[in-house]
Each structure stands twice: as structure tokens, then as C-alpha cells.
Short mmCIF file of C-alpha atoms and ligand atoms in Angstrom, two decimals:
data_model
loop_
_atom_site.label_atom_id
_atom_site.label_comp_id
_atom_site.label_asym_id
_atom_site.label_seq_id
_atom_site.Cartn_x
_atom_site.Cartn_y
_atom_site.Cartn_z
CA UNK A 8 27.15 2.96 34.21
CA UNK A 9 25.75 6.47 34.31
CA UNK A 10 21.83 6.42 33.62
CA UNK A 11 19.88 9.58 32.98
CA UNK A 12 16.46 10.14 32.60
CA UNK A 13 15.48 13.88 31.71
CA UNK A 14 16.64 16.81 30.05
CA UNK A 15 17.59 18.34 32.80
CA UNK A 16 20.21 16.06 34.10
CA UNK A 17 21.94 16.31 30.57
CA UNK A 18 22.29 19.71 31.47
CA UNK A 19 25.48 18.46 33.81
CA UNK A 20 27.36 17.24 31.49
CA UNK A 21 26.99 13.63 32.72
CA UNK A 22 28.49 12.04 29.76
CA UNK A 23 32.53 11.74 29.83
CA UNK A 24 33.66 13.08 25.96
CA UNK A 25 34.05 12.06 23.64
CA UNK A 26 31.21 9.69 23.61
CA UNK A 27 29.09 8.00 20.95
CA UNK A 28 25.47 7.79 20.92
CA UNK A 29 23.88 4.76 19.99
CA UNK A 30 20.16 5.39 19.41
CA UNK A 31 17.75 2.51 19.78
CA UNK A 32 14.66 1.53 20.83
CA UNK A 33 15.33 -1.27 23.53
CA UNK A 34 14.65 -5.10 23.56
CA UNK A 35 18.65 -5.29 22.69
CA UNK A 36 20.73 -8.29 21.22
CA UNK A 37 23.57 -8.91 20.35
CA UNK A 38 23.49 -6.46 16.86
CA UNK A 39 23.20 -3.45 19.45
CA UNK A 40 25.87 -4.86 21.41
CA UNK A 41 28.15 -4.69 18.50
CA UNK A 42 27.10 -0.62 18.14
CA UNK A 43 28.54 -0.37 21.24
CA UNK A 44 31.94 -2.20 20.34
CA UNK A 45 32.27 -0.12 17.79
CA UNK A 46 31.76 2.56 19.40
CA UNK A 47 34.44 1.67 22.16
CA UNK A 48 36.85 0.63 19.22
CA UNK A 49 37.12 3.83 18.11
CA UNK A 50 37.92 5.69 21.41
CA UNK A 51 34.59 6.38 22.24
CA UNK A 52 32.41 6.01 25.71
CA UNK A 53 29.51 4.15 24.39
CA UNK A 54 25.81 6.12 25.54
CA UNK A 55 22.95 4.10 24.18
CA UNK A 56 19.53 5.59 24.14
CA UNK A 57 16.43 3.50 24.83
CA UNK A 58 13.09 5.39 23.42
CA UNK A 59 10.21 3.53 21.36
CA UNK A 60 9.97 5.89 19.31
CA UNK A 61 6.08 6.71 18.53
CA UNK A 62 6.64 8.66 15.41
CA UNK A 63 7.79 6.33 13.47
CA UNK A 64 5.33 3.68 13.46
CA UNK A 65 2.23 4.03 11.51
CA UNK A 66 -1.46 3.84 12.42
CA UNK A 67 -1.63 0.23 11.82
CA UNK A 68 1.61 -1.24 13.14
CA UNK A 69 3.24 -2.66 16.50
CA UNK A 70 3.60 0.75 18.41
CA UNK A 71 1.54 -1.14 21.47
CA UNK A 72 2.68 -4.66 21.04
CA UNK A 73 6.59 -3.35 20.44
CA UNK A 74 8.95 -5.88 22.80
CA UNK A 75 9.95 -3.52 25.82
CA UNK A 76 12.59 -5.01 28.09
CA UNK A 77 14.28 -2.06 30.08
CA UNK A 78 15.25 -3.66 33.40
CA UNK A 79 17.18 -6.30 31.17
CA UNK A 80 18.37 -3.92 28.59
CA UNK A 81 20.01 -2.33 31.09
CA UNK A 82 21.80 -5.44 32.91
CA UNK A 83 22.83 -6.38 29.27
CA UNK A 84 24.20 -2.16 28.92
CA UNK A 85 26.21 -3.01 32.35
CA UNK A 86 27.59 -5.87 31.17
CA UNK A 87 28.92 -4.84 28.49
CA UNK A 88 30.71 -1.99 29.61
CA UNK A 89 28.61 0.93 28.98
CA UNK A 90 29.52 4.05 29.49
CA UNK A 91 25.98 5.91 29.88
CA UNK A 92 22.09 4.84 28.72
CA UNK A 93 19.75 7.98 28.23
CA UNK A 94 16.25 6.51 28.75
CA UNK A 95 14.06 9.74 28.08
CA UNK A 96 9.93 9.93 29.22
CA UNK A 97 8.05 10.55 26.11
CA UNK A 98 6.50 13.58 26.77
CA UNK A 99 9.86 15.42 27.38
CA UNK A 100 10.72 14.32 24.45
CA UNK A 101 8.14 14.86 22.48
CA UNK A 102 7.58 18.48 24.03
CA UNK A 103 7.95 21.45 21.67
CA UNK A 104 10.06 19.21 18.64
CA UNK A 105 11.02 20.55 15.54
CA UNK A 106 9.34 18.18 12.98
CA UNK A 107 11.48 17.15 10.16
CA UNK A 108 10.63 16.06 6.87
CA UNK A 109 13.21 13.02 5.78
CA UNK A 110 14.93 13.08 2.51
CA UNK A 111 14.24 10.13 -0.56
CA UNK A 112 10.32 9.76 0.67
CA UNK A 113 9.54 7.40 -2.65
CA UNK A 114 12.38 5.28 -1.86
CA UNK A 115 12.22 1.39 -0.30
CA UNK A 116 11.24 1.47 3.43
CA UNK A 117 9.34 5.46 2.58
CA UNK A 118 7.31 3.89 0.29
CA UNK A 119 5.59 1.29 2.58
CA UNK A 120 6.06 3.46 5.90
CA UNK A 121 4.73 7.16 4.86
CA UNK A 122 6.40 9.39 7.63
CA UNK A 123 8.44 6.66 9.20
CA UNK A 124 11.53 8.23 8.74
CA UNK A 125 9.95 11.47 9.78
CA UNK A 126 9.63 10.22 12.44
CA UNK A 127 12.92 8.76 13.05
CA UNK A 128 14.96 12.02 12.30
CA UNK A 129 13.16 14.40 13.94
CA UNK A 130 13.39 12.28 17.26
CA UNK A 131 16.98 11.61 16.07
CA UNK A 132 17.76 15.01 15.31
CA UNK A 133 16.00 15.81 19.09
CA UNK A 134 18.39 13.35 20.99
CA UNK A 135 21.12 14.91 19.03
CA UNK A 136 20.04 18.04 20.36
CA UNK A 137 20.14 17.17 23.87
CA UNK A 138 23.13 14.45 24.36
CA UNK A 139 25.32 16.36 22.21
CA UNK A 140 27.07 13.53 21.32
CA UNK A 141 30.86 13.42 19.31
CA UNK A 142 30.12 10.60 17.32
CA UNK A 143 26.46 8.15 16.75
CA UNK A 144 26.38 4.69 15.50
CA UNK A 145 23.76 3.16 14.07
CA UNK A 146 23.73 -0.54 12.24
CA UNK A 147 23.95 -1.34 8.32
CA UNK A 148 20.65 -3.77 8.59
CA UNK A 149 18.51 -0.03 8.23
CA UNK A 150 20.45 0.91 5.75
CA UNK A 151 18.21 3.82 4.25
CA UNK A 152 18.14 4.51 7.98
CA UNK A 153 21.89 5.66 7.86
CA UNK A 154 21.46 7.78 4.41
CA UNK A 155 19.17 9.45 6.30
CA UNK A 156 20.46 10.28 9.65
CA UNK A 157 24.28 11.13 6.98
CA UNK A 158 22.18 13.54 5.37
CA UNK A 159 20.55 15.26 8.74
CA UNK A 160 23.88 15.51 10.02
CA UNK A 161 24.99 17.34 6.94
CA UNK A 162 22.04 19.43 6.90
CA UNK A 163 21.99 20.84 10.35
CA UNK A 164 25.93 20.72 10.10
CA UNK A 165 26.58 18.42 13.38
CA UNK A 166 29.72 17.96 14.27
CA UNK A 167 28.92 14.34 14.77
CA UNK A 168 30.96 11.15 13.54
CA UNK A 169 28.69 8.83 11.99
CA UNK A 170 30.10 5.08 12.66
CA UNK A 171 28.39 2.11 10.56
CA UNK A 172 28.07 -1.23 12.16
CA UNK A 173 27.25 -4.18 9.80
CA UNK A 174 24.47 -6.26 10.18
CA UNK A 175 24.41 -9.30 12.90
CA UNK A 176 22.67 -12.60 12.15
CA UNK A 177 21.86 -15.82 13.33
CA UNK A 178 23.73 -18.68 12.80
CA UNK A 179 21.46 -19.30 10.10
CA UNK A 180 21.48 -15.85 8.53
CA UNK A 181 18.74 -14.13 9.74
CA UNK A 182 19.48 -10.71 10.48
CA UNK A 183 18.57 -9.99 14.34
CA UNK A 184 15.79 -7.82 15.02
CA UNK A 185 13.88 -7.07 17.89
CA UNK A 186 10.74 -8.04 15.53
CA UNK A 187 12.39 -11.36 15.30
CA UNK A 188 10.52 -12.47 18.81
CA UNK A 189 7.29 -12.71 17.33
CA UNK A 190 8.82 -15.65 15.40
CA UNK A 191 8.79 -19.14 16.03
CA UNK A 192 12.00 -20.91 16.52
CA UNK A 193 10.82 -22.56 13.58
CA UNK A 194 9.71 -19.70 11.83
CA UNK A 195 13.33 -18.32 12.38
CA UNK A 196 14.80 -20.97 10.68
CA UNK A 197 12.34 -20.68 7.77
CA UNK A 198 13.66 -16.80 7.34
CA UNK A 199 16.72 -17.72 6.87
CA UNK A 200 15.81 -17.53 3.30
CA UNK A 201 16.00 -14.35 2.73
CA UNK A 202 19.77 -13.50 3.41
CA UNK A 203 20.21 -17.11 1.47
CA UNK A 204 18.22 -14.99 -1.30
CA UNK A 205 20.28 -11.99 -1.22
CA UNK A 206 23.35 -14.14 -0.55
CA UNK A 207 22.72 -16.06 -4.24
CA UNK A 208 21.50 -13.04 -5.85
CA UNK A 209 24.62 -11.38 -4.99
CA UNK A 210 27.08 -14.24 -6.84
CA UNK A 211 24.63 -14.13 -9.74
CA UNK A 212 24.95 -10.18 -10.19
CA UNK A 213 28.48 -10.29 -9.60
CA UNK A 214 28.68 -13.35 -12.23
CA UNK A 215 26.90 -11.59 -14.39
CA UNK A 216 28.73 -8.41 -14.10
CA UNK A 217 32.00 -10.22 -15.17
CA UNK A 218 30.48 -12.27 -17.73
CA UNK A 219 27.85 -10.44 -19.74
CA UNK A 220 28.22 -6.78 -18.88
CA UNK A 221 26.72 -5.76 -22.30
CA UNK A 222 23.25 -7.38 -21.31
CA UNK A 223 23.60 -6.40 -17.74
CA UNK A 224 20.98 -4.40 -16.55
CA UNK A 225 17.98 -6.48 -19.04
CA UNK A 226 19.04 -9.56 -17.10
CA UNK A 227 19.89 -8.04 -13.65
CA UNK A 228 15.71 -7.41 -14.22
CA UNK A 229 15.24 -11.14 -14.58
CA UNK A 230 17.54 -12.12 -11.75
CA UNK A 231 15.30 -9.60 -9.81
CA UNK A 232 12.02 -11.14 -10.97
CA UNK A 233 13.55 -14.88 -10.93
CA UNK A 234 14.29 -14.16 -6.81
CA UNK A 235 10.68 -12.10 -6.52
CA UNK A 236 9.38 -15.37 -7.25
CA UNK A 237 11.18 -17.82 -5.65
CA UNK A 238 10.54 -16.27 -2.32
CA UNK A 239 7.06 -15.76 -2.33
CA UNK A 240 6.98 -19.58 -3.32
CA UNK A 241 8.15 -20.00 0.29
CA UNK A 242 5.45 -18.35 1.68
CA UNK A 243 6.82 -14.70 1.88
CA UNK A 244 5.17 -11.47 1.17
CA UNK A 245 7.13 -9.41 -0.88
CA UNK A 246 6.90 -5.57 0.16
CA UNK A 247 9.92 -4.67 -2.19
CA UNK A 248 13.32 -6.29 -3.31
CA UNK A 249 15.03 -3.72 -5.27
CA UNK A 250 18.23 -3.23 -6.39
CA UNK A 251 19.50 -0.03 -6.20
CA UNK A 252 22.50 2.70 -6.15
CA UNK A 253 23.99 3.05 -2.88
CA UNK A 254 24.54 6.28 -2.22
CA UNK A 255 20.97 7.53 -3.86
CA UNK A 256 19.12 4.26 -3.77
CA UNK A 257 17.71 4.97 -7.16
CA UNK A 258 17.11 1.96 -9.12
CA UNK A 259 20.53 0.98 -10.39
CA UNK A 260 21.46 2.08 -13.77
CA UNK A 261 25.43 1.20 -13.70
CA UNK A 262 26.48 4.61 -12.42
CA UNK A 263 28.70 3.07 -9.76
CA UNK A 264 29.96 -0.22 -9.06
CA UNK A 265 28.73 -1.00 -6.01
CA UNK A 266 24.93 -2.82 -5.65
CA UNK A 267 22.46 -2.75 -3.10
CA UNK A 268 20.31 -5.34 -2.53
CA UNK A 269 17.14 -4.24 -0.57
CA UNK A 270 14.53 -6.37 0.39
CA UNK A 271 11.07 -6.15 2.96
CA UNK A 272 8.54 -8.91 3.32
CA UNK A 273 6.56 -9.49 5.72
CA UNK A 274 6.12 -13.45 7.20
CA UNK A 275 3.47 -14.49 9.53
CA UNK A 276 2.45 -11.02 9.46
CA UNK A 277 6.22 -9.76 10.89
CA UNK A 278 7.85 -7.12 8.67
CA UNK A 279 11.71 -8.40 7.86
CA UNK A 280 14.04 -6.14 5.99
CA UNK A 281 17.46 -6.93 5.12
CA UNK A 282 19.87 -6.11 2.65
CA UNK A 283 23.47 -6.59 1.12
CA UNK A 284 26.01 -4.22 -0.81
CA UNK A 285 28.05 -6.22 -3.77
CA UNK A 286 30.79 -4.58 -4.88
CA UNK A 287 30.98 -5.45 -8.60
CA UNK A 288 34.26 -4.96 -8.78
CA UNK A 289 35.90 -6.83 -6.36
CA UNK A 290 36.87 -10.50 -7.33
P1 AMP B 309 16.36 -0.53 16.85
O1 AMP B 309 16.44 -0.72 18.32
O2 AMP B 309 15.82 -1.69 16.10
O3 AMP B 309 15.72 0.78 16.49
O4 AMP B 309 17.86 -0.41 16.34
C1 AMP B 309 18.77 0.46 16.92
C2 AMP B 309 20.06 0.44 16.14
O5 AMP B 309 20.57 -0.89 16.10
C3 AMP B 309 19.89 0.88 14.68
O6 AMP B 309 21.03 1.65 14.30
C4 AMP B 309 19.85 -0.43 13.94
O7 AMP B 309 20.30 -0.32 12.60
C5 AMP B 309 20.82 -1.26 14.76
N1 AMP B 309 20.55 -2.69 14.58
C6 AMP B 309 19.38 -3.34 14.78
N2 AMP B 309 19.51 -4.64 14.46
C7 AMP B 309 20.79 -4.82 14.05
C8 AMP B 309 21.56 -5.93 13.57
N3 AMP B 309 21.03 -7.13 13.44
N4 AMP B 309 22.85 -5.72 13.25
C9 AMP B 309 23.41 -4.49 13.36
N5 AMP B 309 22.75 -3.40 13.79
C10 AMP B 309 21.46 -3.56 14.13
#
């Protein structure tokens, strides 16, 4: 497994092509691991990145307290058969950047995060930049994540494949996250309920869909409300549980068929998001 750590050494070439970069910020399970598959699937040497990123967390959230594991990170990397790591020092990074504004700033995560996703595409955009990668993969669980990174790529015209890996979970449903290891064991089993949530809300909507598409969108706003409710019963924090387009992630008005459910809360003081796509159509 070739690691690099500066600029400089990218400058060689180290990477064989074509290879996919797989941006993330360390502390990896199995949901990164799957990135990498994917990326290895589809003909490509997998090159993970490993950079807490500081832009993208706010003044009052986990920058200091974020889980860093390198040495392990990288033992899990060799493992698994990867082809390169780029673990980058923060000021190179950081050093002259272009800062980029993100698209769809009054949208789900944007809302609660101001600059968040600034922050994540203009570090994205730099490791582009300097890897110079063929493809990228990053996972379905950030889902407004991908629109955004799809759109940079358009923007500044990369020649990059985007890949989308779907969301890993627990055996109970909870979607892995690094932020996960604040939680209990018990508390894990407890936010379960949330993909249970989406999960139900999704046979409802599609239910619905089939059964009473006249009155659709009035009581998609009470299946929204009914849920709202039910979780914060359970001791959740709503932050938002929307249910939007897809592809714009305004609020859905019937313009397509396809439904996303997006939802943040925070529990014991942990930010969760997770979300699912329900294709109305489909039986
Ligand atoms: P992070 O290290 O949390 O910044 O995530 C790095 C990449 O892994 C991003 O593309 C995430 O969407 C993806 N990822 C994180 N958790 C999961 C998961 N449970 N399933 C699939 N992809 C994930």
C-alpha cells in the first residue's frame, strides 16, 4: 500500500491509473470499506484520503473531540487491499485554497451547518486538484454531500467518475458513522429508530401513492408531522425530516417519482443524519 504525505510526492505520479479517490476523514468502518469495494469493482485502484477536515465544522461542534484513529485506519486500508492512502498535513492543505461557495445553501444539512459544505468542496475540490484522481466515491448516507461534490465536478468540468455507495448499517439499522462512538451500546440500539422511522414512512408514502394519489401531497404533510412526532416521543431532537425531490431537494411537489426522505436529530447531544430514496413507482 503506497502512502503519501505531501504535495510534493504526488508530484511522481505515485498512484497507478486509473484510480478512485475515496475522500474521508478517518476513524473508518466498515461503510468506508465498502467505498473502497466499489471502487475496486469497477476497475479502479482504491486511494482513500484521511484529512479532518477543519472547514467544515462549525464554531460550536466536534472539530477537537472528532475520533482520530490513523495508525489503525491504516492497518484496516492494508487489509483490505488498498491501493494508496493520501494523508495530507493541514497546513499544506490549507495553504493558498481557492474557497468555494457550495450550491443549495437553504437546503437540509446547509440550513443547520452554515458553510459546512463550503467547507467540504473547497477541500474536496483541493484534493481533486492534487490526486488527480479518474473516478471518487463517496457514500449515499451524505446524500446532499454527493449533489454537491456532482455539481463541483460539473462546474469545474473534472473529468472525474463519481461512484455512489449506499449506506451501511448495523444489524439493527443504524447507519454507521464515525459519530456513532460517542454512543452507548445501548444508545445504539435506541437509534435504531430512526431508519425504523424512515423505513415505515417509506411503505406509508408508497401506500399512499398507490392508493390516494389525489390527496397525496395534504397527507404526505401529515405522515411527515405524524413521524415528527413520534420520534421526538423517543427522546430525539428533531433538526429536520423533510421530504424532498431528489435531484433538487426542494420540498417535494410530485415533479418526479422518486422521494427522499431526509432526516437530522441529534441524541444525547450526537448529530445523526440518515435518509432513504422511495421510488413511488416501483411495486
Ligand atoms: P466521513 O469519513 O464520515 O467524512 O465519510 C467519508 C465517506 O464515507 C463519505 O463519502 C461518506 O458518505 C461515506 N460514509 C460514511 N458513513 C457511511 C456509511 N454508513 N455507509 C456508506 N458510506 C458512508
Amino acid at each position: 500500500m503506497i502512502i503519501v504525505e505531501s504535495i510534493e510526492q504526488l508530484s511522481h505520479n505515485p498512484f497507478k491509473s486509473p484510480f478512485a479517490l475515496i475522500p474521508t476523514m478517518g476513524n473508518l468502518h466498515s461503510g468506508h470499506i465498502n467505498l473502497l469495494n466499489l471502487a475496486s469493482n469497477k476497475n479502479y485502484n482504491p486511494v482513500v484520503s484521511i484529512f479532518v477536515n477543519p472547514l467544515q465544522f462549525g464554531p460550536s461542534e466536534d472539530l477537537e473531540t472528532y475520533p482520530r484513529s490513523l495508525e489503525q485506519d491504516l492497518e484496516i486500508l492494508k487489509e483490505h487491499n488498498c491501493h494508496g492512502v493520501f494523508v495530507p498535513k493541514q497546513e499544506e492543505i490549507l495553504k493558498n485554497i481557492e474557497n468555494l461557495i457550495a450550491p443549495m445553501s437553504n437546503k437540509l444539512c446547509s440550513k443547520s451547518r452554515p458553510g459546512h459544505f463550503d467547507g467540504v468542496i473547497t477541500i474536496v475540490n483541493r484534493l481533486f486538484e492534487v490526486t488527480k484522481p479518474e473516478a471518487c466515491v463517496f457514500g449515499m448516507k451524505d446524500f446532499q454531500q454527493q449533489l454537491i461534490i456532482k455539481h463541483l465536478i460539473r462546474q469545474k468540468k473534472y473529468e472525474i467518475e463519481f461512484l455512489s455507495a449506499p449506506t451501511e448499517r448495523d444489524k439493527n439499522g443504524l447507519a454507521l458513522s464515525s459519530r456513532n462512538n460517542y454512543l452507548q451500546e445501548r444508545e445504539k440500539i435506541e437509534a435504531s429508530v430512526i431508519f425504523k422511522s424512515l423505513s415505515d414512512m417509506g411503505s406509508e408514502l408508497k401506500l399512499l401513492s398507490q392508493t390516494n394519489k389525489k390527496n397525496f401531497l395534504t397527507e404526505l404533510e401529515s405522515i411527515q408531522k405524524k413521524y415528527t412526532k413520534k420520534i421526538e416521543e423517543q427522546g430525539f431532537e428533531i433538526d429536520y425530516l423533510e421530504l424532498s425531490d431528489p435531484e433538487t431537494l426542494e420540498k417535494f411537489e410530485f415533479n418526479s417519482n422518486r422521494i427522499l426522505i431526509a432526516i437530522a436529530v441529534f441524541f444525547k447531544k450526537v448529530r445523526l443524519i440518515d435518509n432513504l430514496v422511495i421510488d413511488l413507482a416501483s411495486s
